[in-house]
Coordinates of N, CA and C and ligand atoms in Angstrom, one line a residue:
M28 N 98.7 27.0 257.0 CA 99.7 26.7 255.9 C 99.5 27.6 254.7
K29 N 100.5 28.4 254.4 CA 100.4 29.3 253.2 C 101.2 28.6 252.1
K30 N 100.7 28.5 250.9 CA 101.4 27.9 249.8 C 101.7 29.0 248.8
V31 N 103.0 29.2 248.6 CA 103.5 30.3 247.8 C 104.3 29.8 246.6
L32 N 103.9 30.3 245.4 CA 104.6 29.9 244.1 C 105.2 31.1 243.5
F33 N 106.5 31.0 243.3 CA 107.2 32.1 242.6 C 107.4 31.8 241.2
V34 N 107.1 32.7 240.3 CA 107.0 32.5 238.9 C 107.9 33.4 238.0
C35 N 108.7 32.9 237.1 CA 109.4 33.7 236.1 C 109.3 33.1 234.7
L36 N 110.0 33.5 233.8 CA 109.9 33.0 232.4 C 110.5 31.6 232.3
G37 N 111.7 31.4 232.8 CA 112.4 30.1 232.5 C 112.4 29.2 233.7
N38 N 112.2 29.7 234.9 CA 112.4 28.9 236.1 C 113.8 28.3 236.3
I39 N 114.8 29.1 235.9 CA 116.2 28.7 236.1 C 117.0 29.8 236.8
C40 N 116.5 31.1 236.8 CA 117.2 32.2 237.5 C 116.4 32.8 238.6
R41 N 115.4 33.7 238.2 CA 114.8 34.5 239.2 C 113.9 33.8 240.2
S42 N 113.0 32.9 239.6 CA 112.0 32.3 240.5 C 112.6 31.2 241.4
P43 N 113.6 30.4 240.9 CA 114.3 29.5 241.9 C 115.1 30.3 243.0
M44 N 115.7 31.4 242.5 CA 116.4 32.2 243.6 C 115.4 32.7 244.6
A45 N 114.2 33.2 244.2 CA 113.2 33.6 245.1 C 112.8 32.4 246.0
E46 N 112.6 31.2 245.4 CA 112.2 30.1 246.2 C 113.2 29.8 247.3
F47 N 114.5 29.8 247.0 CA 115.4 29.4 248.0 C 115.7 30.5 249.0
I48 N 115.6 31.8 248.5 CA 115.8 32.9 249.4 C 114.6 32.9 250.4
F49 N 113.4 32.7 249.9 CA 112.2 32.8 250.8 C 112.2 31.6 251.8
K50 N 112.6 30.4 251.3 CA 112.6 29.2 252.2 C 113.6 29.5 253.3
D51 N 114.7 30.1 253.0 CA 115.7 30.5 254.0 C 115.2 31.5 255.0
M52 N 114.5 32.5 254.5 CA 113.9 33.5 255.4 C 112.9 32.9 256.4
V53 N 112.1 32.0 255.8 CA 111.0 31.4 256.6 C 111.6 30.5 257.6
K54 N 112.7 29.8 257.2 CA 113.3 28.9 258.2 C 114.0 29.7 259.3
R55 N 114.6 30.8 259.0 CA 115.3 31.6 260.0 C 114.2 32.2 260.9
A56 N 113.0 32.4 260.4 CA 111.9 33.0 261.3 C 111.2 31.9 262.1
G57 N 111.7 30.7 261.9 CA 111.0 29.6 262.6 C 109.6 29.2 262.1
L58 N 109.4 29.6 260.9 CA 108.0 29.4 260.3 C 107.9 28.3 259.3
E59 N 108.9 27.4 259.2 CA 108.9 26.4 258.2 C 107.6 25.6 258.1
K60 N 107.0 25.3 259.2 CA 105.8 24.5 259.2 C 104.6 25.2 258.7
D61 N 104.7 26.5 258.6 CA 103.6 27.4 258.2 C 103.6 27.6 256.7
F62 N 104.6 27.2 256.0 CA 104.7 27.5 254.5 C 105.1 26.3 253.7
Y63 N 104.5 26.4 252.5 CA 104.9 25.4 251.4 C 105.3 26.3 250.2
I64 N 106.6 26.1 249.7 CA 107.1 27.1 248.8 C 107.7 26.3 247.6
E65 N 107.3 26.8 246.4 CA 107.8 26.2 245.1 C 108.1 27.4 244.1
S66 N 108.6 27.0 243.0 CA 108.7 28.0 241.9 C 108.4 27.3 240.5
A67 N 108.1 28.0 239.5 CA 107.7 27.5 238.2 C 107.9 28.6 237.1
A68 N 107.9 28.1 235.9 CA 108.0 29.0 234.7 C 106.7 29.3 234.1
T69 N 106.7 30.3 233.2 CA 105.6 30.5 232.4 C 105.8 29.8 231.0
S70 N 107.1 29.6 230.6 CA 107.4 29.0 229.4 C 107.9 27.5 229.6
D71 N 108.0 26.8 228.5 CA 108.5 25.4 228.7 C 110.0 25.3 228.2
E72 N 110.6 26.5 227.9 CA 111.9 26.5 227.3 C 113.0 25.8 228.1
E73 N 112.9 25.9 229.4 CA 114.0 25.4 230.2 C 113.6 24.1 230.9
W74 N 112.5 23.5 230.5 CA 111.9 22.3 231.2 C 113.0 21.3 231.5
G75 N 113.0 20.9 232.8 CA 113.9 19.9 233.3 C 115.3 20.4 233.7
N76 N 115.6 21.7 233.4 CA 117.0 22.2 233.6 C 117.1 22.6 235.1
D77 N 118.3 22.4 235.6 CA 118.7 22.9 237.0 C 118.8 24.4 237.0
V78 N 119.0 24.9 238.2 CA 119.2 26.4 238.4 C 120.5 26.8 237.6
Y79 N 120.4 28.0 236.9 CA 121.4 28.5 236.1 C 122.7 28.7 237.0
P80 N 123.9 28.3 236.5 CA 125.1 28.3 237.3 C 125.4 29.7 238.0
M81 N 125.2 30.8 237.3 CA 125.5 32.1 237.9 C 124.5 32.4 239.1
A82 N 123.3 31.9 238.9 CA 122.3 32.0 240.0 C 122.7 31.2 241.2
K83 N 123.2 30.0 241.0 CA 123.6 29.1 242.1 C 124.8 29.7 242.7
Q84 N 125.8 30.3 241.9 CA 127.0 31.0 242.5 C 126.6 32.1 243.4
K85 N 125.6 32.9 243.0 CA 125.2 34.0 243.9 C 124.5 33.5 245.2
L86 N 123.7 32.5 245.1 CA 123.1 31.9 246.3 C 124.2 31.4 247.2
Y87 N 125.1 30.7 246.6 CA 126.3 30.1 247.4 C 127.0 31.2 248.1
E88 N 127.3 32.3 247.4 CA 128.1 33.4 248.0 C 127.3 34.1 249.2
E89 N 126.0 34.0 249.1 CA 125.1 34.7 250.1 C 124.8 33.7 251.2
G90 N 125.2 32.4 251.1 CA 125.0 31.4 252.2 C 123.5 31.0 252.2
I91 N 122.9 31.0 251.0 CA 121.5 30.5 250.9 C 121.5 29.1 250.4
P92 N 121.0 28.2 251.2 CA 121.0 26.7 250.8 C 120.1 26.6 249.6
F93 N 120.6 25.7 248.6 CA 119.7 25.4 247.5 C 119.9 23.9 247.1
A94 N 119.0 23.3 246.4 CA 119.1 21.9 246.1 C 119.0 21.8 244.6
K95 N 119.4 20.7 244.1 CA 119.3 20.4 242.6 C 117.8 20.3 242.3
R96 N 117.4 20.9 241.2 CA 116.0 20.9 240.9 C 115.8 20.9 239.4
R97 N 114.5 20.7 238.9 CA 114.2 20.7 237.5 C 113.2 21.7 237.2
A98 N 113.5 22.6 236.3 CA 112.5 23.7 235.9 C 111.2 23.0 235.4
R99 N 110.1 23.6 235.7 CA 108.8 23.1 235.2 C 107.9 24.3 234.9
Q100 N 107.0 24.1 234.0 CA 106.0 25.1 233.6 C 104.8 25.1 234.6
M101 N 104.4 26.3 234.9 CA 103.2 26.4 235.7 C 102.0 25.9 235.0
T102 N 101.0 25.3 235.7 CA 99.8 24.8 235.1 C 98.6 25.5 235.8
R103 N 97.4 25.3 235.2 CA 96.2 25.8 235.7 C 95.9 25.2 237.1
A104 N 96.4 23.9 237.3 CA 96.2 23.3 238.6 C 97.0 24.0 239.7
D105 N 98.1 24.6 239.3 CA 98.9 25.4 240.3 C 98.0 26.5 240.9
Y106 N 97.2 27.1 240.1 CA 96.4 28.2 240.5 C 95.5 27.8 241.7
D107 N 94.9 26.6 241.6 CA 94.1 26.1 242.7 C 94.9 25.7 243.9
K108 N 96.1 25.1 243.6 CA 96.9 24.5 244.7 C 97.5 25.6 245.6
F109 N 98.0 26.7 245.0 CA 98.7 27.7 245.7 C 97.8 28.9 246.2
D110 N 98.2 29.5 247.3 CA 97.5 30.6 247.9 C 98.0 32.0 247.3
L111 N 99.3 32.0 247.0 CA 99.9 33.2 246.5 C 100.8 32.9 245.4
I112 N 100.7 33.6 244.3 CA 101.5 33.4 243.1 C 102.2 34.7 242.8
C113 N 103.5 34.7 243.0 CA 104.3 35.9 242.9 C 105.1 35.9 241.6
A114 N 104.8 36.9 240.7 CA 105.5 37.0 239.5 C 106.8 37.9 239.6
M115 N 107.8 37.6 238.9 CA 109.0 38.4 238.9 C 108.9 39.6 238.1
D116 N 108.2 39.5 236.9 CA 108.1 40.7 236.1 C 106.7 40.9 235.5
L117 N 106.6 42.0 234.8 CA 105.2 42.4 234.3 C 104.8 41.5 233.2
S118 N 105.8 41.0 232.4 CA 105.4 40.1 231.3 C 105.0 38.7 231.9
N119 N 105.6 38.3 233.0 CA 105.1 37.1 233.7 C 103.6 37.2 234.0
L120 N 103.2 38.4 234.4 CA 101.8 38.6 234.8 C 100.8 38.2 233.7
R121 N 101.2 38.7 232.5 CA 100.4 38.5 231.3 C 100.4 37.0 231.0
N122 N 101.6 36.3 231.1 CA 101.7 34.9 230.7 C 101.0 34.0 231.8
I123 N 101.0 34.4 233.0 CA 100.3 33.7 234.1 C 98.8 33.8 233.8
D124 N 98.4 35.0 233.4 CA 96.9 35.1 233.1 C 96.5 34.2 231.9
R125 N 97.4 34.0 231.0 CA 97.1 33.2 229.8 C 97.0 31.7 230.3
I126 N 97.8 31.3 231.3 CA 97.7 29.9 231.8 C 96.5 29.7 232.7
T127 N 96.2 30.7 233.6 CA 95.1 30.5 234.5 C 93.8 30.9 234.0
G128 N 93.8 31.7 232.9 CA 92.5 32.2 232.4 C 91.8 33.2 233.3
G129 N 92.6 33.9 234.1 CA 92.1 34.9 235.0 C 92.5 34.6 236.5
D130 N 92.2 35.6 237.3 CA 92.6 35.5 238.7 C 91.5 35.9 239.6
P131 N 90.4 35.0 239.6 CA 89.2 35.4 240.4 C 89.4 35.5 241.9
D132 N 90.4 34.7 242.4 CA 90.7 34.7 243.8 C 91.7 35.8 244.2
G133 N 92.2 36.6 243.3 CA 93.2 37.6 243.6 C 94.5 37.0 244.2
K134 N 95.0 35.9 243.7 CA 96.2 35.2 244.2 C 97.5 35.7 243.6
V135 N 97.3 36.4 242.4 CA 98.5 36.7 241.6 C 99.0 38.1 241.9
S136 N 100.3 38.2 242.1 CA 100.9 39.6 242.4 C 102.2 39.7 241.8
L137 N 102.7 40.9 241.7 CA 104.1 41.2 241.3 C 104.9 41.2 242.6
L138 N 106.0 40.4 242.6 CA 106.7 40.3 243.9 C 107.1 41.7 244.5
L139 N 107.6 42.6 243.7 CA 108.0 43.9 244.3 C 106.8 44.8 244.7
D140 N 105.6 44.4 244.3 CA 104.4 45.2 244.8 C 104.3 45.1 246.3
W141 N 104.8 43.9 246.8 CA 104.7 43.7 248.3 C 105.6 44.7 249.0
A142 N 106.6 45.2 248.3 CA 107.5 46.2 248.9 C 107.1 47.6 248.5
G143 N 105.9 47.7 247.9 CA 105.4 49.0 247.5 C 106.1 49.6 246.2
E144 N 106.7 48.7 245.4 CA 107.3 49.1 244.2 C 106.7 48.4 243.0
H145 N 106.0 49.1 242.2 CA 105.3 48.4 241.0 C 106.3 48.3 239.9
R146 N 107.3 47.4 240.0 CA 108.3 47.2 238.9 C 108.8 45.8 238.9
S147 N 109.4 45.5 237.8 CA 110.0 44.1 237.6 C 111.2 43.9 238.4
I148 N 111.5 42.7 238.8 CA 112.8 42.3 239.3 C 113.8 42.4 238.2
S149 N 115.0 43.0 238.5 CA 116.0 43.1 237.5 C 116.3 41.7 236.9
D150 N 116.3 41.6 235.5 CA 116.3 40.3 234.9 C 117.8 40.0 234.5
P151 N 118.4 39.0 235.3 CA 119.8 38.8 235.1 C 120.1 38.0 233.8
W152 N 119.1 37.4 233.2 CA 119.3 36.7 232.0 C 119.9 37.7 230.9
Y153 N 119.4 38.9 231.0 CA 119.8 39.9 230.0 C 120.9 40.9 230.6
T154 N 120.8 41.2 231.9 CA 121.7 42.1 232.5 C 123.0 41.5 232.9
R155 N 123.0 40.1 233.2 CA 124.1 39.4 233.8 C 124.4 39.9 235.2
D156 N 123.5 40.7 235.7 CA 123.7 41.3 237.1 C 122.9 40.5 238.1
F157 N 123.5 39.4 238.6 CA 122.8 38.6 239.6 C 122.8 39.3 241.0
D158 N 123.7 40.2 241.2 CA 123.6 41.0 242.5 C 122.3 41.8 242.5
A159 N 122.1 42.5 241.4 CA 120.9 43.4 241.4 C 119.6 42.5 241.5
A160 N 119.6 41.4 240.8 CA 118.4 40.5 240.9 C 118.2 40.0 242.3
Y161 N 119.3 39.6 242.9 CA 119.3 39.1 244.3 C 118.8 40.1 245.3
N162 N 119.3 41.4 245.1 CA 118.8 42.4 246.0 C 117.4 42.7 245.9
D163 N 116.9 42.8 244.6 CA 115.5 43.0 244.4 C 114.6 41.9 245.0
I164 N 115.1 40.6 244.8 CA 114.3 39.5 245.3 C 114.2 39.5 246.8
V165 N 115.4 39.8 247.5 CA 115.4 39.9 248.9 C 114.4 41.0 249.4
R166 N 114.4 42.1 248.7 CA 113.5 43.2 249.1 C 112.0 42.7 249.0
G167 N 111.7 42.1 247.9 CA 110.4 41.6 247.7 C 110.0 40.5 248.7
C168 N 110.9 39.6 249.0 CA 110.6 38.5 249.9 C 110.5 38.9 251.3
E169 N 111.3 39.9 251.7 CA 111.2 40.4 253.1 C 109.9 41.1 253.3
A170 N 109.4 41.9 252.3 CA 108.1 42.6 252.5 C 107.0 41.5 252.4
L171 N 107.1 40.5 251.6 CA 106.1 39.5 251.5 C 105.9 38.8 252.8
L172 N 107.1 38.4 253.4 CA 107.0 37.6 254.7 C 106.4 38.5 255.8
E173 N 106.9 39.8 255.8 CA 106.4 40.7 256.8 C 104.9 40.9 256.7
K174 N 104.3 40.9 255.5 CA 102.9 41.2 255.3 C 102.0 40.0 255.5
I175 N 102.6 38.8 255.3 CA 101.7 37.6 255.4 C 101.9 36.8 256.6
R176 N 102.9 37.0 257.4 CA 103.2 36.2 258.5 C 102.2 36.4 259.6
Ligands
4NP13 P1 114.4 33.3 234.4 O1 115.6 33.6 233.3 O2 113.1 33.6 233.7 O3 114.7 34.2 235.5 O4 114.6 31.8 234.8 C1 115.5 33.3 232.0 C2 115.9 32.0 231.6 C3 115.8 31.7 230.3 C4 115.4 32.6 229.3 C5 115.1 33.9 229.7 C6 115.1 34.2 231.1 N1 115.4 32.3 227.9 O5 115.1 33.1 227.1 O6 115.7 31.1 227.6

């Protein structure tokens, strides 16, 4: 069982999109029993909030199932619980480090690093471009599943 945590700033756009996209990929691959998947924020700004409407709209258009959820902030305990912690952008990496106090087990990565691209997921909060964010997340998730399955 691999436990994967996707992390972004608010946990209402990018990381929940990654959570639902990766859950769907894993299910389609028949690997549901091999994975435990969640998402969380580095900040507490959106605590308790559901997925952002435009993110839900994009998931709906792509046929990715999603459920009502509540944004939450990542904790130090998540570091012990999860095997892989995938950040959406470079600033998330710094914030995760502040929460965990370091990454002695090498669990933390940038999602697109799995696809061989050391760059951030396009941030739809600022660009309003949920298509670009979706495409980036799919590329990262496909590479992640390919490499860890
Ligand atoms: P997310 O998007 O980190 O992808 O969930 C954001 C959500 C909220 C804010 C920024 C990004 N905010 O500044 O409140």
